[in-house]
Amino acid sequence: MGNRMGHDFDGHCVCEVVRTINDIQNNAVSPTECTGCSSCFNEPLGSLVSPTETEPFDTRVFVLSNADGSPFHAFFSGENEACVSIFFRVEEVFDNCCATLRVLVPGNGDKGRFCPVYLVSSKGRCCIDLRKVCEVDQFMASNDCVTVDLKCFCGVQCIADVFLDICG
């Protein structure tokens, strides 16, 4: 089928998007121009933010949607009760549409202060509180990763390009 970024498209669009995100992260450069509609295919890394941003970017933050439209979530350790996230960074895509995703700690705050956001609904232990998702404006890398089969997801949405100092 089609081809984007040198990959043969095998009919699994979520897999294709995550592969592209991985390629863009691996070829990160500072943004030089503004692009139109936000898309996971926007290049270079940093193009999802204002073109006036001058800091480097090393991560394209994204969320995955399950078949029922709910956000896929995974667990991370080390932030007290805020241990669930729907935000990820791709670390590697391998085999037949499998990927290792780093779980990102959702947070908010100002003036450089990071405060984790607790995403689990207070009405039940199983659900993500989508109102809390809207409070998230910062991300921090966790040390936790999850391996997924990308064919199991129905959607992917890119949220932001950020610098998490992954290799630093």
Backbone as a ProteinNet text record, in pm:
[ID]
protein_1_A
[PRIMARY]
MGNRMGHDFDGHCVCEVVRTINDIQNNAVSPTECTGCSSCFNEPLGSLVSPTETEPFDTRVFVLSNADGSPFHAFFSGENEACVSIFFRVEEVFDNCCATLRVLVPGNGDKGRFCPVYLVSSKGRCCIDLRKVCEVDQFMASNDCVTVDLKCFCGVQCIADVFLDICG
[TERTIARY]
83.9	0	87.8	42.4	114.4	247.5	324	454.8	475.3	518.2	546.4	674.6	766.3	892.8	970.3	952.3	1029.9	976.4	855.8	797	685.6	675.9	562	443	333.4	212	142.3	124.3	67.6	-79.3	-146.9	-288.5	-316.6	-216	-233.8	-188.4	-284.1	-246	-184.4	-228.7	-168.5	-21.7	6.4	144.8	226.9	171.6	242.3	270.1	172.4	190	298.2	295.1	395.1	534.4	544.6	674.6	725	633.4	671.3	715	642.2	681.1	822.3	849.4	982	1088.7	1062	1158.2	1180.6	1073.3	1085.3	1164.9	1138.8	1214.9	1362.4	1389.9	1529	1602.6	1529.2	1590.2	1557.6	1545.8	1500.9	1591.9	1525.5	1592.9	1501.7	1554.1	1473.5	1376.3	1258.4	1160.1	1207.4	1174.3	1212.6	1093.8	981.4	865.1	737.7	631.6	502.2	432.5	360	284.5	135.9	53.9	-90.8	-147.1	-243	-311.7	-212.5	-233.1	-147.2	-173	-67.5	-76	46.3	31.1	145.1	252.7	217.9	313.9	389.7	355.3	424.8	572.6	655.8	799.3	846.1	954.4	1038.7	980.3	1047.7	1007.2	1011.3	905.1	892.4	786.2	738.4	641.7	500.2	476.9	344.7	329	436.4	431.3	453.2	441.3	460.1	596.8	603.5	734.1	830.8	784	873.3	950.8	912.1	984.8	1127.1	1224.4	1363.8	1433	1367.5	1433.2	1430.9	1522.3	1525.5	1407.9	1377	1270.3	1326.8	1285.5	1328.8	1214.8	1092.1	978.9	852.4	780.1	646.2	550.2	478.7	385.2	258.4	209.4	86.2	2.5	-125.1	-216.6	-270.8	-306	-364.7	-508.5	-597.4	-738.3	-769.3	-840.8	-889.2	-1009	-1056.1	-1168.4	-1294.6	-1315.5	-1435.1	-1416.7	-1301.5	-1274.1	-1207.3	-1197.4	-1132.9	-982.3	-915.4	-769.1	-701.6	-602.9	-520	-439.2	-423.9	-345.6	-245.1	-142.3	-40.1	4.1	74.8	115.7	262.5	294.2	432.3	450.4	573.5	600.9	671.7	664.5	745.2	677.4	548.8	482.6	362.6	378.3	271.8	146.8	32.7	-91.9	-110.7	-34.8	-46.3	34.6	-24.2	54	-0.2	-95	-154.4	-140.3	-106.9	-94.5	-152.4	-198.1	-241.8	-142.6	-34.4	62.4	189.3	239.1	351.6	452.1	573.7	681.4	723.7	735	779	930.1	972	1114.2	1165.4	1080.4	1123.1	1000.2	1005.3	903.4	974.9	918.1	986.9	887.7	940.5	863.3	743.4	631.6	512.6	420.9	460.4	381.7	377.7	484.7	496.2	581.6	562	639.6	664.7	776.9	805.9	775.5	686.6	645.8	688.4	748.5	780.3	655.1	617.3	503.3	548.3	472.9	505	416.4	477.2	404.2	332	197.4	124.2	134.8	148.1	159.8	110.5	111.9	84.3	161.7	163.2	237.1	285	353.4	408.2	544.2	616.8	749.4	843.8	839.4	931.8	895.5	785.5	743.6	653.7	685.8	608.8	524.1	393.4	301	228.8	246.5	177.8	25.5	-42.4	-188.1	-239.6	-331.4	-391.7	-507.1	-494.2	-592	-706.2	-694	-797.7	-919.7	-1037	-1161.7	-1185.7	-1235.8	-1269.5	-1397.7	-1469.8	-1594.6	-1570.9	-1450.2	-1420.2	-1274	-1223.8	-1081.7	-1046.8	-1146.7	-1118.2	-1107.9	-1153.9	-1174.3	-1082.1	-1048.3	-970.4	-1067.7	-1038.2	-1119.4	-1075.5	-1156.3	-1118.2	-1107.4	-1176.2	-1160.3	-1018.8	-963.5	-826.2	-724.6	-755.1	-665.4	-648.1	-755.7	-750.4	-661.3	-628.5	-541.7	-393.4	-361.1	-222.3	-160.2	-48.9	23.1	174.3	217.2	359.3	373	490.2	517.6	656.8	671.7	801.1	820.5	941.4	970.1	971.3	905.9	917.2	1024	1056.4	1148.6	1073.4	942.2	858	818.9	826.2	787.6	685.7	610.8	514	533.9	525.9	534.7	393.7	359	223	224.3	111.7	84.6	2	59.3	-6.3	-130.5	-145.2	-264	-389.3	-371.8	-485	-551.9	-500.6	-554.8	-625.9	-724.4	-803.7	-763.2	-694.5	-658.6	-532.6	-470.4	-352.8	-364.7	-337.4	-340.7	-213.4	-146	-26.1	-67.3	-3.4	-42.3	54.5	183.7	281.5	419.8	507.3	649.8	716.6	796.5	856.9	1001.6	1074.1	1209.9	1208.2	1238.9	1239.7	1380.7	1479.8	1619.3	1635.7	1582.3	1582.7	1723.4	1814.4	1950.8	2045.1	1995.6	2081.9	2102.8
-118.4	0	124	232.4	359.9	351.2	459.9	463.3	601.9	607.9	733	713.4	808.3	803.1	674.4	615.6	498.4	368.1	368.6	245.4	199.4	69.9	16	14	71	75.5	-58.4	-127.7	-262.1	-266.1	-152.6	-150.4	-124.9	-113.4	-87.1	55.5	149.5	291.2	331.2	274.3	308.7	268.1	152	105.5	202.1	245	337.7	470.8	523	650.9	639.4	532.7	516.9	497.6	426.2	415.1	552.7	633.2	766.9	854	847.7	922.9	882.3	753.8	704.6	762	760.4	817.1	965.5	1039.6	1183.6	1211.4	1136.2	1153.6	1123.6	1019.1	980.9	1082.7	1163.6	1264.9	1405.1	1421.5	1548.4	1664.3	1771.6	1898.2	2008.2	2127.4	2239.8	2282.4	2332.3	2374.9	2500.5	2508.1	2625.1	2694.3	2626	2689.1	2632.4	2706.7	2666.4	2575.1	2475.5	2387.5	2407.5	2350.7	2364.3	2281	2198.7	2113.8	2023.9	2010.2	1921.5	1777.6	1707.5	1568.1	1496.3	1368.7	1290.3	1282.2	1311.4	1306.2	1437.5	1542.6	1671.1	1654.2	1713	1714.3	1858.3	1891.5	1808.5	1800.1	1727	1723	1864.5	1906	2043.3	2118.4	2063.1	2133.7	2131.8	2059.3	2061.1	2177.2	2253.6	2368.6	2495.5	2607.2	2737	2744.8	2806	2817.3	2909.5	2981.1	3068.8	2993.7	2868	2788.4	2765.5	2781.5	2764.9	2649.1	2587.5	2477.9	2351.6	2258.1	2134.8	2043.5	1951.8	1855.2	1716	1620.9	1483.3	1382.8	1432.7	1343.3	1399.1	1312.3	1345.1	1265.3	1335.4	1273.7	1235.8	1113	1070.4	982.4	966.1	875.6	776.3	658	553.7	530.9	501	474.1	327	271.2	134.3	129	7.8	-10.5	62.3	75.7	143.8	295.3	346.4	489.7	537.7	452.2	491.1	497.1	582.9	590.6	468.7	415.6	308.8	368.1	292.5	343.1	237.4	284.9	196.9	255.9	176.4	214.1	256.4	341.8	380.1	386.6	386	386.7	515.4	546.2	654.4	787.1	801.9	931	919.8	849.9	831.9	775	843.8	789.7	814.6	902.5	930.4	826.8	708.6	598.6	546.9	617.4	575.3	689	652.1	752.7	701.4	794.9	764.1	821	881.1	950.7	867.5	864	776.8	843.9	786.8	817.9	685.2	678.1	553.6	539.9	423.8	393.4	307.3	215.9	125.3	62.6	42.8	-33.6	-154.4	-273.6	-394.5	-500.3	-605.1	-719.5	-672.8	-733	-705.9	-609.9	-483.8	-377	-386.2	-430.4	-423.3	-301.9	-246.9	-129.6	-130.7	-73.7	-45	102.5	131.8	268.6	305	421.6	473.6	542.1	507.9	571.2	708.5	811.9	948.2	989.8	1052.8	1100.3	1229.2	1231.1	1354	1452.8	1580.6	1680.5	1816.2	1906.7	2047.1	2131	2258	2347	2468.4	2554.4	2672.7	2705	2789.1	2833.7	2717	2615.4	2504.5	2401.7	2421.2	2326.7	2219.8	2093.1	1982.1	1919.7	1912.8	1847.4	1736.2	1609.4	1499.5	1515.2	1473.7	1476.9	1333.9	1312.1	1181.9	1163.9	1072.8	1059	962.7	877.5	779	848.4	811.5	870.6	839.1	936.6	914.4	832.2	813.3	736.6	586.8	549.1	407.5	388.2	269.5	243.1	208.2	190.6	140.4	247.4	365.3	462	583	636.9	760.5	877.3	974.2	1094.9	1191.3	1203.4	1285.4	1432.9	1478.6	1618.1	1640.9	1541.5	1553.5	1555.7	1483.9	1483.1	1625.7	1704.4	1842.9	1932.6	1890.7	1968.5	1947.5	1845.3	1809.2	1907	1968.4	2056.8	2035.4	1935	1900.7	1749.2	1702.2	1558.5	1534.9	1420.9	1380.1	1233.5	1198.5	1059.7	973.6	859.1	761.4	661.1	569.8	461.6	336.2	349	233.3	232.2	113.1	95	-17.2	-16	-120.2	-161.9	-291.3	-342.4	-371	-318.8	-331.8	-383.9	-444.2	-480.5	-366.6	-289.3	-170.1	-201.2	-326.1	-364.9	-368.3	-362.6	-370.9	-236.2	-128.4	5.1	59.1	145.5	203	345.9	413.8	552.6	593.1	698.3	758	908.9	983.3	1129.6	1184.8	1269.4	1334.2	1456.1	1474.3	1579.4	1696.3	1668.2	1776.4	1723.9	1815.3	1787.4	1852.1	1774.2	1822.9	1775.5	1835.6	1792.1	1726	1595.5	1520.9	1480.7	1518.3	1485.2	1334.4	1260.1	1113.3	1058	1112.6	1059.9	1133	1233.9	1316.8	1268.2
0	0	0	67.2	67.8	140.7	129.7	192	252.5	377	445.9	524.3	513.2	587.2	557.9	437.7	400.5	454.3	513.9	565.9	474.2	451.3	378.2	471.3	426.4	508	496	607.6	606.9	647.6	647.7	680.8	827.5	909.7	1052.1	1079	1072.1	1076.6	1209.8	1321.6	1450.2	1450.1	1396.6	1387.2	1302.6	1189.6	1100.6	1169.4	1242.2	1310.8	1417.9	1497	1603.3	1543.8	1431.7	1363.4	1319.8	1267	1222.2	1339.2	1451	1570.6	1612.8	1610.9	1648.1	1554.8	1424.5	1328.6	1353.6	1377.8	1400.4	1527.8	1633.9	1758	1735.2	1657.6	1631.4	1546.3	1472.5	1385.9	1435.1	1565.4	1623.5	1584.7	1543	1517.3	1567.6	1585.2	1631.4	1523.2	1562.8	1463.9	1390.1	1260	1183.1	1119.1	1108.7	1049.1	1108.5	1096.1	1149.2	1048.9	1098.8	1011.5	1036.8	951.2	962.1	1075.4	1043.8	1141.1	1215	1344.9	1422.6	1382.6	1352.1	1311.4	1364.3	1389.2	1434.3	1328	1201.2	1092.4	1075.1	1151.7	1139.3	1170.7	1085.1	1106.1	1105.7	1166.8	1253	1393	1481.4	1620.5	1674.7	1737.4	1784.7	1707.7	1596.7	1512.6	1570.4	1679.1	1742.1	1839.1	1860.1	1950.5	1870.5	1937.6	1873.7	1806.5	1687.7	1620.8	1693.7	1796.8	1871.3	1979.1	2004.8	2103.7	2053.8	2142.3	2101.1	2171.1	2267.7	2338	2252.2	2279.6	2201.7	2237.9	2150.5	2173.6	2153.2	2236.6	2217.4	2229	2247	2268.9	2205.4	2133	2087.3	2175.7	2261.8	2356.4	2280.5	2304.3	2238.3	2330.5	2291	2360	2257.3	2304.6	2221.6	2265.5	2170	2201	2181.8	2279.1	2269.5	2175.2	2145	2052.5	2097.8	2228.5	2279.2	2288.9	2244	2247.6	2374.9	2473.5	2599	2580.8	2657	2644.5	2707.5	2637.8	2692.4	2807	2914.5	3026.2	3072.1	3139.7	3196	3328.6	3403.7	3538.3	3542.1	3636.7	3662.9	3813	3857.6	4001.7	4041.2	4170.6	4223.3	4245.5	4219.7	4238.4	4332.6	4442	4540.9	4476.4	4487.8	4434.9	4285.7	4227.8	4084.6	4008.4	3987.8	3931.5	3799.5	3736.9	3610.9	3510.5	3388.1	3283.2	3152.8	3070.3	2934.6	2832.8	2880.6	2794.9	2777.6	2652.9	2621.5	2529.4	2533.8	2439.9	2379.5	2246.7	2184.4	2203.1	2245.7	2262	2147.4	2098.8	1992.7	1928.4	1796.9	1724.1	1666.1	1685	1641.2	1597.2	1536	1486.8	1404.6	1427.7	1348.1	1423.3	1428.2	1491.9	1644.3	1705.9	1851	1885.5	2004.2	2044.1	2193.5	2231.3	2371.1	2391.2	2485	2514.4	2655.1	2670.7	2803	2857.1	2978.7	3044.1	3093.3	3057.8	3099.6	3215.7	3313.6	3430.8	3391.7	3404.5	3372.9	3488.4	3453.8	3559.6	3515	3608.7	3579.3	3678.7	3657	3745.3	3669.1	3739.9	3675.4	3734.5	3666.5	3710.5	3738.7	3652.2	3665.3	3770.9	3840.1	3944.4	3882.8	3900.7	3844.7	3953.3	3931.9	4025.2	3950.8	3991.1	3923	3930.2	3824.1	3817.7	3830.7	3923.4	3948.7	3851	3752.7	3645.4	3673.7	3775	3802.1	3861.3	3811.4	3857.3	4004	4076.9	4217.7	4230.7	4119.8	4121.5	4104.5	4075.6	4057.2	4025.9	4053.1	4033.5	3889.8	3804.2	3670.4	3563.7	3592.5	3484.1	3495	3378.4	3370	3376.4	3460.6	3472.2	3362.2	3257.9	3143	3178.3	3283.2	3328	3380.1	3448.1	3499	3384.5	3276.5	3160.9	3109.1	3113.7	3064.2	3150.3	3271.3	3359.8	3329.8	3252.3	3226.7	3126.6	3166.2	3074.7	3081.2	3157.2	3165.8	3170.2	3133.6	3134.7	3190.8	3256.8	3310	3272.2	3232	3196.7	3322.2	3315	3423.2	3381.2	3469.3	3435.3	3395	3378	3347.3	3200.4	3141.3	3002.3	2991.7	2883.6	2855.2	2710.5	2683.9	2547.5	2499.5	2382	2330.1	2187.6	2148.7	2010.5	1953	1863.9	1811.8	1728.8	1685.2	1608.9	1696.4	1827.2	1919.9	1944.2	1886.8	1912	1789.1	1814.5	1705.7	1672.2	1761.4	1735	1807.5	1754.3	1817.3	1798.3	1904.4	1897.1	1959	1882.6	1934.1	2014.5	2129.6	2223.6	2221.8	2228.2	2238.6	2204.3	2164.7	2152.2	2272.1	2345	2467.8	2478.3	2570	2600.5	2737.8	2741.2	2866.5	2908.4	2829.9	2859.6	2877.1	2782.5	2788.9	2795.4	2717.8	2713.8	2807.8	2878.6	2961.8	3093.6
[MASK]
++++++++++++++++++++++++++++++++++++++++++++++++++++++++++++++++++++++++++++++++++++++++++++++++++++++++++++++++++++++++++++++++++++++++++++++++++++++++++++++++++++++++

